[in-house]
JSON list of C-alpha atoms in Angstrom, two decimals:
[
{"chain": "E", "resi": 1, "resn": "UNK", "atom": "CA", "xyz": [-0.84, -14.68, 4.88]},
{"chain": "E", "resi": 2, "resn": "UNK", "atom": "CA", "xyz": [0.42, -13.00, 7.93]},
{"chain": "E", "resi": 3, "resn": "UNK", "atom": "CA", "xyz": [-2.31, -11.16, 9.89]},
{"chain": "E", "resi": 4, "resn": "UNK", "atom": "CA", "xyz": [-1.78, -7.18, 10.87]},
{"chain": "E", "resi": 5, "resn": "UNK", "atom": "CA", "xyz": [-4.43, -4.88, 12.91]},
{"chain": "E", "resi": 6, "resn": "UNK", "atom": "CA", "xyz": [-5.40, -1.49, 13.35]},
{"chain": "E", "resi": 7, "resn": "UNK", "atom": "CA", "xyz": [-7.30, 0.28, 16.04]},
{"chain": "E", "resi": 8, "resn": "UNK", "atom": "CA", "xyz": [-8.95, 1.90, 15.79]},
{"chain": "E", "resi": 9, "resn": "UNK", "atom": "CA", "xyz": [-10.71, 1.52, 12.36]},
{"chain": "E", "resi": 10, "resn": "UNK", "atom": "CA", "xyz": [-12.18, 4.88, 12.33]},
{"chain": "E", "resi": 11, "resn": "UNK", "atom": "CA", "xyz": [-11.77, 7.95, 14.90]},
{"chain": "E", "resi": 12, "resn": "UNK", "atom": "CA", "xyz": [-13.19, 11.42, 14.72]},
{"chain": "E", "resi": 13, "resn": "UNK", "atom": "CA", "xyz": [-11.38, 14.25, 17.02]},
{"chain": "E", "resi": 14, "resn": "UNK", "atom": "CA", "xyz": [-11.47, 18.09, 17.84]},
{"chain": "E", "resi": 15, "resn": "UNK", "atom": "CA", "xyz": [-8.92, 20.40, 16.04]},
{"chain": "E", "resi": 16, "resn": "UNK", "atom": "CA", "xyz": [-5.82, 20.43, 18.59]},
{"chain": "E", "resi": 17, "resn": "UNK", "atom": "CA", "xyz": [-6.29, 17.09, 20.20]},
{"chain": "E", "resi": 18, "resn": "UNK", "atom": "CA", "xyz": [-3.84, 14.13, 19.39]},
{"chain": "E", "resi": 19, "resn": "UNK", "atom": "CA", "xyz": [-4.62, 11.29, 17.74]},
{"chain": "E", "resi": 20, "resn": "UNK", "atom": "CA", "xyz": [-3.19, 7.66, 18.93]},
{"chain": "E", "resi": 21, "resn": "UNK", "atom": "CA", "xyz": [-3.07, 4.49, 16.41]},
{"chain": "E", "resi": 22, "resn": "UNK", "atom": "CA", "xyz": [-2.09, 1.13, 16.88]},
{"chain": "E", "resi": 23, "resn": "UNK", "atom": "CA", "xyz": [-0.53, -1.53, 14.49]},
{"chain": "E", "resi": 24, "resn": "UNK", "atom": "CA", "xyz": [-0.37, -4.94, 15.67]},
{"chain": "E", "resi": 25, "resn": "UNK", "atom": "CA", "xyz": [1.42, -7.82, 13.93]},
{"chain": "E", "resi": 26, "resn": "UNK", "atom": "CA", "xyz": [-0.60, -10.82, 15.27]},
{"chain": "E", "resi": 27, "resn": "UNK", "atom": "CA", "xyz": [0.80, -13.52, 13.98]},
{"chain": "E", "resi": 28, "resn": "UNK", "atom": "CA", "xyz": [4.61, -12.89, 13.24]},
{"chain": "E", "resi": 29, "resn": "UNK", "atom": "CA", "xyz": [7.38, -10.73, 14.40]},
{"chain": "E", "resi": 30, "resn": "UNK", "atom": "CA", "xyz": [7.18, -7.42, 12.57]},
{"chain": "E", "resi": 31, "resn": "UNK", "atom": "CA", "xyz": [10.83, -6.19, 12.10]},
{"chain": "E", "resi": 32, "resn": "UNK", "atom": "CA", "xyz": [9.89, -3.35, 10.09]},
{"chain": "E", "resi": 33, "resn": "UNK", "atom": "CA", "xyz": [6.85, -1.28, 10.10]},
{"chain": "E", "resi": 34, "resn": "UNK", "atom": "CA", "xyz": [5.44, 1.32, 7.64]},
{"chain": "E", "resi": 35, "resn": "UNK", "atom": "CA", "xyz": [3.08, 3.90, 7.82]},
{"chain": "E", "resi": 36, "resn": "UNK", "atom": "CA", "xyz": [1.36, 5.37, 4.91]},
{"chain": "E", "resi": 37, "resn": "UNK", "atom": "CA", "xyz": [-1.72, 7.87, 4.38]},
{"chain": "E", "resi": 38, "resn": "UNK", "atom": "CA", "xyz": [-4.78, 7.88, 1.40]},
{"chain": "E", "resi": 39, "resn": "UNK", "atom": "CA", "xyz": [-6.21, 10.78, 0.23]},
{"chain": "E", "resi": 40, "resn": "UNK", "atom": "CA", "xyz": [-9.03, 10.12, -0.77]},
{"chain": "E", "resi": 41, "resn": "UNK", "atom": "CA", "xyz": [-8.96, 8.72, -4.72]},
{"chain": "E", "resi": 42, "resn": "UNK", "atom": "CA", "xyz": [-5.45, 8.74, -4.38]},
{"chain": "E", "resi": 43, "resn": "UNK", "atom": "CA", "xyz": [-2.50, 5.91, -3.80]},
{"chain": "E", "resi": 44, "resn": "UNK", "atom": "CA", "xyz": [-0.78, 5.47, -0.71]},
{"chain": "E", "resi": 45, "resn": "UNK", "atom": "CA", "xyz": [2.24, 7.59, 0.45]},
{"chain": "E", "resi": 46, "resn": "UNK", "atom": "CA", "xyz": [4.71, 6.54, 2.29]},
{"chain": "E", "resi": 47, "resn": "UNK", "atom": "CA", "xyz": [5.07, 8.21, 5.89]},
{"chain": "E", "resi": 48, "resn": "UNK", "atom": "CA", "xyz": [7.77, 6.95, 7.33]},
{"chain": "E", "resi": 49, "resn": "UNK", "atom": "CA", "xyz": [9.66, 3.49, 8.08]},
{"chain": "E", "resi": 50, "resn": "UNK", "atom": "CA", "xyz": [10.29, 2.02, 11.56]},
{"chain": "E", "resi": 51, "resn": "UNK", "atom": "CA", "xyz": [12.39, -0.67, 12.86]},
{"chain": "E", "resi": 52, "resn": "UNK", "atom": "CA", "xyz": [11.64, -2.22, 16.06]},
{"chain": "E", "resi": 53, "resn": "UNK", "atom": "CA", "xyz": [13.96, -0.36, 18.77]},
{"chain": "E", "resi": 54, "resn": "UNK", "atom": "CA", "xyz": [15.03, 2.30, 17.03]},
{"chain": "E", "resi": 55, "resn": "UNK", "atom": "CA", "xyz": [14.16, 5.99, 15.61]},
{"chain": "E", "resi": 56, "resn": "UNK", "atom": "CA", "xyz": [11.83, 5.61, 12.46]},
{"chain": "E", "resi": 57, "resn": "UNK", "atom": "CA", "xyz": [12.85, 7.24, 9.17]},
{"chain": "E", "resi": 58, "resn": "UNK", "atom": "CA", "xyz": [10.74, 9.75, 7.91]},
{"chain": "E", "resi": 59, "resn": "UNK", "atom": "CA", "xyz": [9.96, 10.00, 4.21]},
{"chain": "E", "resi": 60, "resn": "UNK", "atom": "CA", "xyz": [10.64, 13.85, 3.02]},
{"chain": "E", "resi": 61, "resn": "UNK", "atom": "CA", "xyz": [7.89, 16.65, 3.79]},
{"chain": "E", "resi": 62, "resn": "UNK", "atom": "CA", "xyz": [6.23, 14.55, 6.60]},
{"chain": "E", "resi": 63, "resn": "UNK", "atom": "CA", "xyz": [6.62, 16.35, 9.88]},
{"chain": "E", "resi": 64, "resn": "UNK", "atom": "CA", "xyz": [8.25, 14.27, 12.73]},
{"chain": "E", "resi": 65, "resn": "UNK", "atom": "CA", "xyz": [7.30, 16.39, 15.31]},
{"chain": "E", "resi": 66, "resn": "UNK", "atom": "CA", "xyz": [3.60, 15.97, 14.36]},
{"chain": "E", "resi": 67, "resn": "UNK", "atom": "CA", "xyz": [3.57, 12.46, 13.24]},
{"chain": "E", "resi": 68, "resn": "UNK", "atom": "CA", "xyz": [5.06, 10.66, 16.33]},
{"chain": "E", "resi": 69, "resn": "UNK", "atom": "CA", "xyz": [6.00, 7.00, 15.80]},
{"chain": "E", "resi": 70, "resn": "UNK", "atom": "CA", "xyz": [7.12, 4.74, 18.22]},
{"chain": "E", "resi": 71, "resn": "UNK", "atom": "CA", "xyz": [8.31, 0.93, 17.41]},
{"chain": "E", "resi": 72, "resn": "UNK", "atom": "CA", "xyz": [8.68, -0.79, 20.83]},
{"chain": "E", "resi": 73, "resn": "UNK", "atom": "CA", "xyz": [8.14, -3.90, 20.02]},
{"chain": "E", "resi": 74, "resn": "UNK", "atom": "CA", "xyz": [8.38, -6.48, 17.42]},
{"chain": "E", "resi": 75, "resn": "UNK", "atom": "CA", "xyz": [4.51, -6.80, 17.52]},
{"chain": "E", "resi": 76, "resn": "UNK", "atom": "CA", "xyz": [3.65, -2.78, 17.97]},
{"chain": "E", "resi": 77, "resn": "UNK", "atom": "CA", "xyz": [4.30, -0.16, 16.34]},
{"chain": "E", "resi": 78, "resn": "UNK", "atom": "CA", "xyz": [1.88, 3.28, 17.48]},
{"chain": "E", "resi": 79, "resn": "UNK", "atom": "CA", "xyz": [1.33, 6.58, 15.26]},
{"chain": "E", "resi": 80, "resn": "UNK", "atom": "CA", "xyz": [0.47, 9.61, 17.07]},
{"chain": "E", "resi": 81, "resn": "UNK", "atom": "CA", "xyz": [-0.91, 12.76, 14.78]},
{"chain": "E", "resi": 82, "resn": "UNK", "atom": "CA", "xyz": [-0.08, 15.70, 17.22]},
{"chain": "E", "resi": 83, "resn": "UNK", "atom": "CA", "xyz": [-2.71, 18.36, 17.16]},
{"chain": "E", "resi": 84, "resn": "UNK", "atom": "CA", "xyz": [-4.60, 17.71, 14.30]},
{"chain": "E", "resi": 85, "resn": "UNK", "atom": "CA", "xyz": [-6.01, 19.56, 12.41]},
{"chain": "E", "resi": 86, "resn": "UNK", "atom": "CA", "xyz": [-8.54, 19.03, 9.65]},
{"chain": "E", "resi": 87, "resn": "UNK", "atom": "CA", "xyz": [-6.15, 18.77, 6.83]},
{"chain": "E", "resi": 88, "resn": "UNK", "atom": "CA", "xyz": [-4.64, 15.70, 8.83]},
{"chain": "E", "resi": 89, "resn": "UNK", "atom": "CA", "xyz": [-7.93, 13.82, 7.55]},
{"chain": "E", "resi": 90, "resn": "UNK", "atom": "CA", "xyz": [-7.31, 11.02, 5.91]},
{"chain": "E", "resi": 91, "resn": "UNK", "atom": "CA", "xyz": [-6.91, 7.47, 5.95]},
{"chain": "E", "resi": 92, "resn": "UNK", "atom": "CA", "xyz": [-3.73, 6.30, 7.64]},
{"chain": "E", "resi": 93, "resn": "UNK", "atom": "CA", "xyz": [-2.70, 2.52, 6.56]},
{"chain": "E", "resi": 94, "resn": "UNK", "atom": "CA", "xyz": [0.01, 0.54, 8.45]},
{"chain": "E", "resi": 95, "resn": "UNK", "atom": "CA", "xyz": [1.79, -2.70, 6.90]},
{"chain": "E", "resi": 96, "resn": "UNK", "atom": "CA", "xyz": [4.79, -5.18, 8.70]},
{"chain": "E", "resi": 97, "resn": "UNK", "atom": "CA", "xyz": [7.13, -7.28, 7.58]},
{"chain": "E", "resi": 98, "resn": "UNK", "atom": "CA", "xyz": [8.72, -9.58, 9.19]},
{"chain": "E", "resi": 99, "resn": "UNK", "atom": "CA", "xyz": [12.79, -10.99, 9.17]},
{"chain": "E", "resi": 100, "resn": "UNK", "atom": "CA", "xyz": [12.73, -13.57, 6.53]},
{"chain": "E", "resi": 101, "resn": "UNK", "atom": "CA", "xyz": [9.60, -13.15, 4.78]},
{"chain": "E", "resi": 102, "resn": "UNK", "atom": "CA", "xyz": [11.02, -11.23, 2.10]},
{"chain": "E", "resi": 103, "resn": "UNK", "atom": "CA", "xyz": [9.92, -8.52, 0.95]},
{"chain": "E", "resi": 104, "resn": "UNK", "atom": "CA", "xyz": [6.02, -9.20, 1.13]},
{"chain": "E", "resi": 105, "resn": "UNK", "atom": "CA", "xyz": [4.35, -6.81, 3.32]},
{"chain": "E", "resi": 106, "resn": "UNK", "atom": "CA", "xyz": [1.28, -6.98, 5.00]},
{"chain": "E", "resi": 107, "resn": "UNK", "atom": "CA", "xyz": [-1.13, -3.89, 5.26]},
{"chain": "E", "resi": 108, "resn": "UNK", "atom": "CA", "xyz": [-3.47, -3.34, 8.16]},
{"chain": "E", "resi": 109, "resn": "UNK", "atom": "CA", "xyz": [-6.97, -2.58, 7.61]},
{"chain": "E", "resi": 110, "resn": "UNK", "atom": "CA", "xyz": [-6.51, 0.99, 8.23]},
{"chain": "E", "resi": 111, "resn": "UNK", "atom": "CA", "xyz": [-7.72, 3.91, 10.33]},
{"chain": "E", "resi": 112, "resn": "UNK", "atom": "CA", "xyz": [-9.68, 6.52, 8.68]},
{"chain": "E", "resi": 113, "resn": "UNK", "atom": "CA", "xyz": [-8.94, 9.78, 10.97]},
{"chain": "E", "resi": 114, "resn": "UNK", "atom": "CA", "xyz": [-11.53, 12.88, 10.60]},
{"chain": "E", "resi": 115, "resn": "UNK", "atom": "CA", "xyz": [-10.80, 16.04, 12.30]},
{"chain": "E", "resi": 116, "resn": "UNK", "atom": "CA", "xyz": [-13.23, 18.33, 12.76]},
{"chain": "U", "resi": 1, "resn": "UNK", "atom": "CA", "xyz": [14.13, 9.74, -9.17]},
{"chain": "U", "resi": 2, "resn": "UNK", "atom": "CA", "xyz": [11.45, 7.04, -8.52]},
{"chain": "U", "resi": 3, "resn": "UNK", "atom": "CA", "xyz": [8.39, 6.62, -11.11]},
{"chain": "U", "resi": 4, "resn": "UNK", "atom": "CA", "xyz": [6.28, 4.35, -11.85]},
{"chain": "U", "resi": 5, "resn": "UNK", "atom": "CA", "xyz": [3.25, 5.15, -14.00]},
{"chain": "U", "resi": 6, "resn": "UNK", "atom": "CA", "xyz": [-0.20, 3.22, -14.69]},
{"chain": "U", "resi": 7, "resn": "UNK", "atom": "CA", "xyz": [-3.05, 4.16, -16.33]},
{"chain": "U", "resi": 8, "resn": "UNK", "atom": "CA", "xyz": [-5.65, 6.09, -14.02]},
{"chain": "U", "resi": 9, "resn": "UNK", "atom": "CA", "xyz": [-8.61, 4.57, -15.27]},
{"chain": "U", "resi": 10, "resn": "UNK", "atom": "CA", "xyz": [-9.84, 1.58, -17.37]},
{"chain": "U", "resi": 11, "resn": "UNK", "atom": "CA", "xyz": [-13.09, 0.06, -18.16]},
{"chain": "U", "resi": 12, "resn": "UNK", "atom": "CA", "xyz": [-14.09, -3.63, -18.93]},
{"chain": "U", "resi": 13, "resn": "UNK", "atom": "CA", "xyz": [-16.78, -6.02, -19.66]},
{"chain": "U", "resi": 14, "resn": "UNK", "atom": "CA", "xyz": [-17.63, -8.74, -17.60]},
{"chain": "U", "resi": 15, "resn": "UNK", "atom": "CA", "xyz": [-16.17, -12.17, -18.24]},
{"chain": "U", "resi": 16, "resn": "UNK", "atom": "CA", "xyz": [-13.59, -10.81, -20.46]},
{"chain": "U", "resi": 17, "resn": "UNK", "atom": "CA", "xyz": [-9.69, -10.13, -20.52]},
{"chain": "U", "resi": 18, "resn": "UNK", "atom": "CA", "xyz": [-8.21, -6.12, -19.51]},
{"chain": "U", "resi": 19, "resn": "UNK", "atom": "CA", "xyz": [-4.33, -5.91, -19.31]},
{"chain": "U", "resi": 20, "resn": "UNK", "atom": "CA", "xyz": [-3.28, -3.43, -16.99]},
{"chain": "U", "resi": 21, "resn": "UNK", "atom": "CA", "xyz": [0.26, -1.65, -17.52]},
{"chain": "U", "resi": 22, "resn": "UNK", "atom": "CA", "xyz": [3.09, -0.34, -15.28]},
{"chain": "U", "resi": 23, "resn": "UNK", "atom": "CA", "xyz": [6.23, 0.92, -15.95]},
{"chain": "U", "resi": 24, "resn": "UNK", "atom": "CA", "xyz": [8.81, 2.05, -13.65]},
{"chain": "U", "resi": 25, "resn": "UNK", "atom": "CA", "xyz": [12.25, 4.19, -12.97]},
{"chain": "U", "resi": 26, "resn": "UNK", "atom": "CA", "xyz": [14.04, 3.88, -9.82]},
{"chain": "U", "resi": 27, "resn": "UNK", "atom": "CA", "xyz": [17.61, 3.37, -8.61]},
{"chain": "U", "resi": 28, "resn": "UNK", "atom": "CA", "xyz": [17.09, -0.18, -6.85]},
{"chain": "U", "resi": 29, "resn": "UNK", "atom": "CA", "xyz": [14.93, -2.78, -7.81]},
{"chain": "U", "resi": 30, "resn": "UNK", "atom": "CA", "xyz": [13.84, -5.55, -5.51]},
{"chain": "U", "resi": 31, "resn": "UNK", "atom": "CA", "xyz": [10.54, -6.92, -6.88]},
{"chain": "U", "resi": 32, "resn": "UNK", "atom": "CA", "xyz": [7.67, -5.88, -8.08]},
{"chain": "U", "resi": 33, "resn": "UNK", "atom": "CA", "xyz": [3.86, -6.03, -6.82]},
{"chain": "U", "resi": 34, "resn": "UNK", "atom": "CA", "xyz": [0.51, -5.63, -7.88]},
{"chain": "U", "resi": 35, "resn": "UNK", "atom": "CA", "xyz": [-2.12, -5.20, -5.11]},
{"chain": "U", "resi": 36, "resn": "UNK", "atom": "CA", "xyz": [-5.81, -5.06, -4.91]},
{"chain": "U", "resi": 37, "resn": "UNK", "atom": "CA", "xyz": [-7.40, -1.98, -3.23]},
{"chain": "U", "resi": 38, "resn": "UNK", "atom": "CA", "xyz": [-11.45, -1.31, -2.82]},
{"chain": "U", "resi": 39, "resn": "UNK", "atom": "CA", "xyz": [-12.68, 1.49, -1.72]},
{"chain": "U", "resi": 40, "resn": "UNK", "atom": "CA", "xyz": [-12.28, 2.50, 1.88]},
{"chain": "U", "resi": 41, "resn": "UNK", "atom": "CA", "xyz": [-10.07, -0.96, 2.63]},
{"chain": "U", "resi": 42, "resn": "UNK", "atom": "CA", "xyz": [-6.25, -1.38, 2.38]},
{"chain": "U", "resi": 43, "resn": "UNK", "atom": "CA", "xyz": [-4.92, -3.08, -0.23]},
{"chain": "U", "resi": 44, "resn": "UNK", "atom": "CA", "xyz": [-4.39, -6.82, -0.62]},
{"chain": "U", "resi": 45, "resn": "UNK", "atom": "CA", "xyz": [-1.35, -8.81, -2.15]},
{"chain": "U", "resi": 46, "resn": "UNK", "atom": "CA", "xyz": [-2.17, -10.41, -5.32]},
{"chain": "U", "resi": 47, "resn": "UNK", "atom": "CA", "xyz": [1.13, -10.93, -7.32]},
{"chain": "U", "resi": 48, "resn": "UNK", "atom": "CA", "xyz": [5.10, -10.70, -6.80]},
{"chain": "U", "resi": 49, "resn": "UNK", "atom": "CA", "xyz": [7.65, -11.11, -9.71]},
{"chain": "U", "resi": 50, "resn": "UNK", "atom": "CA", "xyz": [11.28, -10.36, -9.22]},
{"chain": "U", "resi": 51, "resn": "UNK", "atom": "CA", "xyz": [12.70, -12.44, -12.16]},
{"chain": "U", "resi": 52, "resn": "UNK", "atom": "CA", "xyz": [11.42, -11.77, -15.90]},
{"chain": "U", "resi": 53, "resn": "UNK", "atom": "CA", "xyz": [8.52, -13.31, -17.06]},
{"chain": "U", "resi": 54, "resn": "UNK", "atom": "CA", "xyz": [5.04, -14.46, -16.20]},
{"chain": "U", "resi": 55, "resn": "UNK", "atom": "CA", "xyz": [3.86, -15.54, -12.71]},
{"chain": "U", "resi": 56, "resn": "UNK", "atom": "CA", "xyz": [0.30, -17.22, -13.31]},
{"chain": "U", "resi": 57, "resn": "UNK", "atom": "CA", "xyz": [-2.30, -17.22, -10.55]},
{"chain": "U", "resi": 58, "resn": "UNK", "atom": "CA", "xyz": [-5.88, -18.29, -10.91]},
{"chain": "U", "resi": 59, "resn": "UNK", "atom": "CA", "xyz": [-7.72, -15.74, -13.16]},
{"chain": "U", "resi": 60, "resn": "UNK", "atom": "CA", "xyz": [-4.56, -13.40, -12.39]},
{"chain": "U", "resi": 61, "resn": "UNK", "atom": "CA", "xyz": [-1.57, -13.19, -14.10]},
{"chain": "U", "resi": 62, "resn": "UNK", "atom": "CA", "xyz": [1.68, -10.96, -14.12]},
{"chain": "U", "resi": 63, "resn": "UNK", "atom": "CA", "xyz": [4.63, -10.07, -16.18]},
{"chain": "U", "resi": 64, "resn": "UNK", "atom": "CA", "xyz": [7.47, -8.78, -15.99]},
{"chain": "U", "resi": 65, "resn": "UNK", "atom": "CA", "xyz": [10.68, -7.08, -17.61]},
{"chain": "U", "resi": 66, "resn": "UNK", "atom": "CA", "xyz": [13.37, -5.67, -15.78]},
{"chain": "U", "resi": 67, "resn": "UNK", "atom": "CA", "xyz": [15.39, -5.03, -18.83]},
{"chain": "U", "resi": 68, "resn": "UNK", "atom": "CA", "xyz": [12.29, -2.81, -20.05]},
{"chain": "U", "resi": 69, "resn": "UNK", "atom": "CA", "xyz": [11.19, -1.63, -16.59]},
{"chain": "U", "resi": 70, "resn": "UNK", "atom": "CA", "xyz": [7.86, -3.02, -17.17]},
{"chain": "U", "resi": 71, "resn": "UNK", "atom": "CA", "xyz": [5.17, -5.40, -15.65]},
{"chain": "U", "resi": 72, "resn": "UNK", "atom": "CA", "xyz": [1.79, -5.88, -16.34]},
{"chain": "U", "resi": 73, "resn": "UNK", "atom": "CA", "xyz": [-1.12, -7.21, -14.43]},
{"chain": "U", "resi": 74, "resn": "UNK", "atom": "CA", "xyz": [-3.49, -9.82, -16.70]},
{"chain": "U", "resi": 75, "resn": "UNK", "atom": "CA", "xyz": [-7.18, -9.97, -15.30]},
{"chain": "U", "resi": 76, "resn": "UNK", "atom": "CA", "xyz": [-9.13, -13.00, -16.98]},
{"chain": "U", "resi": 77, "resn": "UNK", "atom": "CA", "xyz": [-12.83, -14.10, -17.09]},
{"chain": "U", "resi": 78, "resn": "UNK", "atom": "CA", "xyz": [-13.81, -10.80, -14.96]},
{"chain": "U", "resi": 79, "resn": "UNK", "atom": "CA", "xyz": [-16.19, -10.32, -12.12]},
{"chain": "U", "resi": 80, "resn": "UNK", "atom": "CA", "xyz": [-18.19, -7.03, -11.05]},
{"chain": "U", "resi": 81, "resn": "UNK", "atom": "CA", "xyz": [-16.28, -7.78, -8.15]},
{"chain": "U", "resi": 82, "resn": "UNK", "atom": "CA", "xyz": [-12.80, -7.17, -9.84]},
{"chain": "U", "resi": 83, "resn": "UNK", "atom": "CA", "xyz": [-13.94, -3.47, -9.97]},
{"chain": "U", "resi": 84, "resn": "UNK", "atom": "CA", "xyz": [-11.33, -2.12, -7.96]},
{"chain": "U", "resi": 85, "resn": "UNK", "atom": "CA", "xyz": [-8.24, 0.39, -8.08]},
{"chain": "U", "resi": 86, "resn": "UNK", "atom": "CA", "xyz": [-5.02, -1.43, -8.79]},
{"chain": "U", "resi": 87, "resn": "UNK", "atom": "CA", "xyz": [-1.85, -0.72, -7.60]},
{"chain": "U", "resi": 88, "resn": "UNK", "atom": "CA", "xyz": [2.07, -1.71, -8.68]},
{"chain": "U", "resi": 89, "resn": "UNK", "atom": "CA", "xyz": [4.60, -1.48, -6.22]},
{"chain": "U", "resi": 90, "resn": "UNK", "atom": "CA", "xyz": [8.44, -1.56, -6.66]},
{"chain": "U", "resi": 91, "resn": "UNK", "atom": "CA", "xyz": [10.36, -2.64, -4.00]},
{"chain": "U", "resi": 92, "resn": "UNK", "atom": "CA", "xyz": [13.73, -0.64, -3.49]},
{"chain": "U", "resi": 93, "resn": "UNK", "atom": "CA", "xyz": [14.64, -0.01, 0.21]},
{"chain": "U", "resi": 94, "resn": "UNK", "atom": "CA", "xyz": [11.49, 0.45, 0.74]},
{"chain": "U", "resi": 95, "resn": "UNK", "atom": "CA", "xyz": [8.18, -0.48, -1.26]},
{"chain": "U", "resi": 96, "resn": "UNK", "atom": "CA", "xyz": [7.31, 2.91, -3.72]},
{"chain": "U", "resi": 97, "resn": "UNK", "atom": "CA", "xyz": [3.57, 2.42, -5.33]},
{"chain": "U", "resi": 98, "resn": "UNK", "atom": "CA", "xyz": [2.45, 3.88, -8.42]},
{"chain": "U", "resi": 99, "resn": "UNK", "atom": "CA", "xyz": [-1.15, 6.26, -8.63]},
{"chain": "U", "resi": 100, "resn": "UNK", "atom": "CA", "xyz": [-3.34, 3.17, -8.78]},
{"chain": "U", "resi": 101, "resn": "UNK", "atom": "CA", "xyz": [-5.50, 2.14, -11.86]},
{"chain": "U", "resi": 102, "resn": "UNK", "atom": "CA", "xyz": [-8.85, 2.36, -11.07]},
{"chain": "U", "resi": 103, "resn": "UNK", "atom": "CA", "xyz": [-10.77, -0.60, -13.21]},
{"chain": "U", "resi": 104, "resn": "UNK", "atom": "CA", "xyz": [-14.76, -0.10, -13.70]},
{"chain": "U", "resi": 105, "resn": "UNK", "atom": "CA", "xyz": [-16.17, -3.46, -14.99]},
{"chain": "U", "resi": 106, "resn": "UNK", "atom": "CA", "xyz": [-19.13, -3.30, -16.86]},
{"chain": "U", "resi": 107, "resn": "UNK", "atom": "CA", "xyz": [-22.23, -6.03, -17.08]}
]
């Protein structure tokens, strides 16, 4: 299958500082990108839902203001967690898909963010 | 509304057979997954059906009903290493996934 990455894999930060994360598709041309978070024990929720070049779509209750995502490119897609806070712990995941691979997506390997 | 609902928690033996359920509501329906998920790691494809019936892969299996908004996920001739949380996916606009089923195998 098609190959996605995340940096970084793990990242532990102040309360107030901001929080950058990368998802790469290596292999294919991500069209659409999603961002989801894990609490711990718990299944993924959806975050929001970005398409390459244009504003993402944020699932309801998830701030936009604090969870910044920018789609660039068709290999890139970044989440930023604006001063975080230690509630914002959690484990952020990060899957593509790509035009004309249906609907398969395919996850990162995740970032697990701790804020002290 | 989307739901889907699994089973939180289910225990089996090693080298035998444990069915695990999902059923689901939503307005669209584009497919349904099953994915793998171990502790700390993201989860991993195993399974897609989007027409009825069974989709047969190795030691994994899956069903499905779209009439009956169900699906299950068929686990034969288990390993310690199947021990893992389970998760079923429906595909809409966007890919929903139920609670996870969390599957303890047992020597």
């Amino acid at each position: 299958g098609a190959v996605v990455s995340q940096h970084p894999s793990r990242v532990i930060c102040k309360s107030g500082t901001s929080v950058k994360i990368e998802c790469r598709s290596l292999d294919f041309q991500a069209t659409t990108m999603f961002w989801y978070r894990q609490f711990p024990k718990q299944s993924l929720m959806l975050m929001a839902t970005s398409n390459e070049g244009s504003k993402a779509t944020y699932e309801q209750g998830v701030e936009k203001d604090k969870f910044l995502i920018n789609h660039a490119s068709l290999t890139l897609s970044t989440l930023t967690v604006t001063s975080a806070h230690p509630e914002d712990s959690s484990f952020y995941i990060c899957s593509a898909r790509g035009a004309g691979e249906g609907d398969e997506q395919f996850f990162g390997p995740g970032t697990r963010l701790t804020v002290l | 509304g989307q739901n889907i609902d699994q089973p939180t928690e289910m225990t089996a033996t090693e080298g035998a057979i444990v069915q695990i359920n999902c059923t689901y509501q939503t307005s669209g329906f584009n497919g349904l997954f099953w994915y793998q998920q171990h502790a700390g790691e993201a989860p991993t494809f195993l399974s897609y059906n989007v027409l009825d019936g069974l989709e047969e892969k190795g030691r994994f299996s899956s069903f499905l009903s779209r009439s009956k908004g169900y699906s299950y996920l068929l686990l034969k001739e288990l390993q310690m290493k199947d021990s893992a949380s389970y998760l079923c996916a429906v595909a809409d606009d966007k890919i929903i996934f139920g609670k996870g089923t969390r599957l303890h195998i047992l020597p």
